[in-house]
DNA sequence: ATATTGACCGAATCGTATTCAGCCACAAGC
DNA sequence: GCTTGTGGCTGAATACGATTCGGTCAATAT
């Protein structure tokens, strides 16, 4: 096997993958990007300049897209969160529909598989504003209908996590049908 | 009327509301939280210590929840994004279901109104991992069924924006019914 | 064996965050 | 009307952390 290359090489040639240090670093920075480099270094066992170098690389290579302040929606009076499914006539990715993302109330816009074409995450001041936004969506040519899921309470909401579950526990009940 | 109180003071005593400076500050910090206080000050027309004081207050009052590094999902090998609607038997907010949020693949968990009880945003390495997570969800007592919307492409995804659309344009077609 | 490369460390430098001592405008009280 | 207290601002001074630098080491390539 390759027990020789395993464990030995931390970082190979070009565009190499993240090692354990990078992973931990990303985890820490997602949690709190204001930590000092010395503190980060203590957590993962590296010196401050080494951490600095790695963070710089993670930004350069695009693993870290941006570092942002995450706001409390209530503080800025956006108390209504909703997911809006948009069904369109034909191929839905029209420029007009994409232009909807200009509104600061729209936080996400995805093309999805399933019985709908586009999925929006929108956060507004109140139901009145949601209505205004929906009106704009219906203005887009080709939009057939929308289905909105209004959030009653958010139990958890966080940015992309660096960690990955490597081993999924087996289901408790019966074995699920394969495929 | 109350034209005297309007415009003068929005929120008297405790936890007063954000002013225009705070708004701009939040906008800038959501976009890029690494800017220096002098640069922020230049943008909004304040000195660095004034900015510092305001940012400190925004954090203390909770308007800024955290400042986080936002990661590129591809870089950390989470290429599959899906929204999972979970229907449950009876009142769905069981501890077991909430415990699902422990997996780092789960980014959001909301109770929603509509024909479903819980809505999850999950990001996994591949469809195999999504299956593993769904298996765990089905293990939760009371879960009747799930419906997954797999994202084909993400056109836009960003954190909570400080800006608010104040004036919604009138719909182009017919006037929508009042109320 | 030797040269090259990449990553690390400790020390030094530099820039920015943070503190501090006034200053000013406004609101409430005399 | 005048005074006092409060909150928020400024410029200057200080302190801390980011960034740079020279040198070392290990692994790979020559």
mmCIF file of C-alpha atoms in Angstrom, chain A residues 81-89 92 97 100 106 108-123 130 133-138 140 142-151, chain B residues 81-87 108 110 112-121 146-151:
data_model
loop_
_atom_site.group_PDB
_atom_site.id
_atom_site.type_symbol
_atom_site.label_atom_id
_atom_site.label_comp_id
_atom_site.label_asym_id
_atom_site.label_seq_id
_atom_site.Cartn_x
_atom_site.Cartn_y
_atom_site.Cartn_z
ATOM 1 C CA UNK A 81 -37.754 34.847 7.555
ATOM 2 C CA UNK A 82 -39.185 32.804 4.726
ATOM 3 C CA UNK A 83 -38.156 30.304 2.127
ATOM 4 C CA UNK A 84 -39.860 30.926 -1.179
ATOM 5 C CA UNK A 85 -40.114 28.246 -3.830
ATOM 6 C CA UNK A 86 -40.626 29.691 -7.287
ATOM 7 C CA UNK A 87 -42.058 27.683 -10.151
ATOM 8 C CA UNK A 88 -41.376 29.043 -13.582
ATOM 9 C CA UNK A 89 -42.511 28.375 -17.079
ATOM 10 C CA UNK A 92 -36.289 29.407 -15.093
ATOM 11 C CA UNK A 97 -35.484 36.402 -12.001
ATOM 12 C CA UNK A 100 -34.442 39.710 -7.803
ATOM 13 C CA UNK A 106 -32.882 38.170 -0.505
ATOM 14 C CA UNK A 108 -29.950 33.131 -0.983
ATOM 15 C CA UNK A 109 -31.020 32.059 -4.424
ATOM 16 C CA UNK A 110 -30.578 28.502 -5.606
ATOM 17 C CA UNK A 111 -31.665 26.411 -8.536
ATOM 18 C CA UNK A 112 -33.008 23.198 -7.082
ATOM 19 C CA UNK A 113 -34.010 19.799 -8.325
ATOM 20 C CA UNK A 114 -37.450 18.654 -7.358
ATOM 21 C CA UNK A 115 -40.853 20.014 -8.168
ATOM 22 C CA UNK A 116 -39.725 23.604 -8.208
ATOM 23 C CA UNK A 117 -37.228 25.699 -10.077
ATOM 24 C CA UNK A 118 -35.810 28.292 -7.771
ATOM 25 C CA UNK A 119 -35.522 28.514 -4.033
ATOM 26 C CA UNK A 120 -35.086 31.826 -2.232
ATOM 27 C CA UNK A 121 -34.251 32.602 1.330
ATOM 28 C CA UNK A 122 -35.637 36.011 2.180
ATOM 29 C CA UNK A 123 -35.665 38.038 5.357
ATOM 30 C CA UNK A 130 -42.671 39.971 2.077
ATOM 31 C CA UNK A 133 -41.157 41.149 -2.604
ATOM 32 C CA UNK A 134 -43.516 38.444 -3.770
ATOM 33 C CA UNK A 135 -45.240 40.997 -5.947
ATOM 34 C CA UNK A 136 -41.908 41.728 -7.584
ATOM 35 C CA UNK A 137 -41.321 38.031 -8.123
ATOM 36 C CA UNK A 138 -44.676 37.611 -9.784
ATOM 37 C CA UNK A 140 -40.984 38.360 -13.534
ATOM 38 C CA UNK A 142 -42.414 33.138 -16.718
ATOM 39 C CA UNK A 143 -43.139 32.881 -13.019
ATOM 40 C CA UNK A 144 -46.078 30.554 -12.575
ATOM 41 C CA UNK A 145 -46.467 30.351 -8.860
ATOM 42 C CA UNK A 146 -44.668 30.573 -5.566
ATOM 43 C CA UNK A 147 -44.934 28.659 -2.349
ATOM 44 C CA UNK A 148 -43.667 30.353 0.768
ATOM 45 C CA UNK A 149 -42.578 28.658 3.951
ATOM 46 C CA UNK A 150 -42.607 31.198 6.722
ATOM 47 C CA UNK A 151 -40.271 30.456 9.590
ATOM 48 C CA UNK B 81 -26.310 21.418 -0.589
ATOM 49 C CA UNK B 82 -29.870 20.459 0.157
ATOM 50 C CA UNK B 83 -32.945 21.746 1.923
ATOM 51 C CA UNK B 84 -34.762 19.017 3.777
ATOM 52 C CA UNK B 85 -38.383 19.358 4.834
ATOM 53 C CA UNK B 86 -39.267 17.074 7.703
ATOM 54 C CA UNK B 87 -42.834 16.090 8.497
ATOM 55 C CA UNK B 108 -29.901 25.668 9.680
ATOM 56 C CA UNK B 110 -36.223 26.119 11.430
ATOM 57 C CA UNK B 112 -41.931 26.537 9.546
ATOM 58 C CA UNK B 113 -45.562 27.149 8.869
ATOM 59 C CA UNK B 114 -47.005 25.369 5.897
ATOM 60 C CA UNK B 115 -47.441 21.722 5.126
ATOM 61 C CA UNK B 116 -44.260 20.708 6.935
ATOM 62 C CA UNK B 117 -42.876 20.958 10.407
ATOM 63 C CA UNK B 118 -39.164 21.441 10.221
ATOM 64 C CA UNK B 119 -36.872 22.769 7.550
ATOM 65 C CA UNK B 120 -33.175 21.933 7.455
ATOM 66 C CA UNK B 121 -30.369 23.340 5.393
ATOM 67 C CA UNK B 146 -38.888 13.990 4.471
ATOM 68 C CA UNK B 147 -38.723 15.852 1.219
ATOM 69 C CA UNK B 148 -35.312 16.952 0.019
ATOM 70 C CA UNK B 149 -34.589 19.742 -2.399
ATOM 71 C CA UNK B 150 -31.099 19.283 -3.752
ATOM 72 C CA UNK B 151 -29.428 22.436 -4.957
#
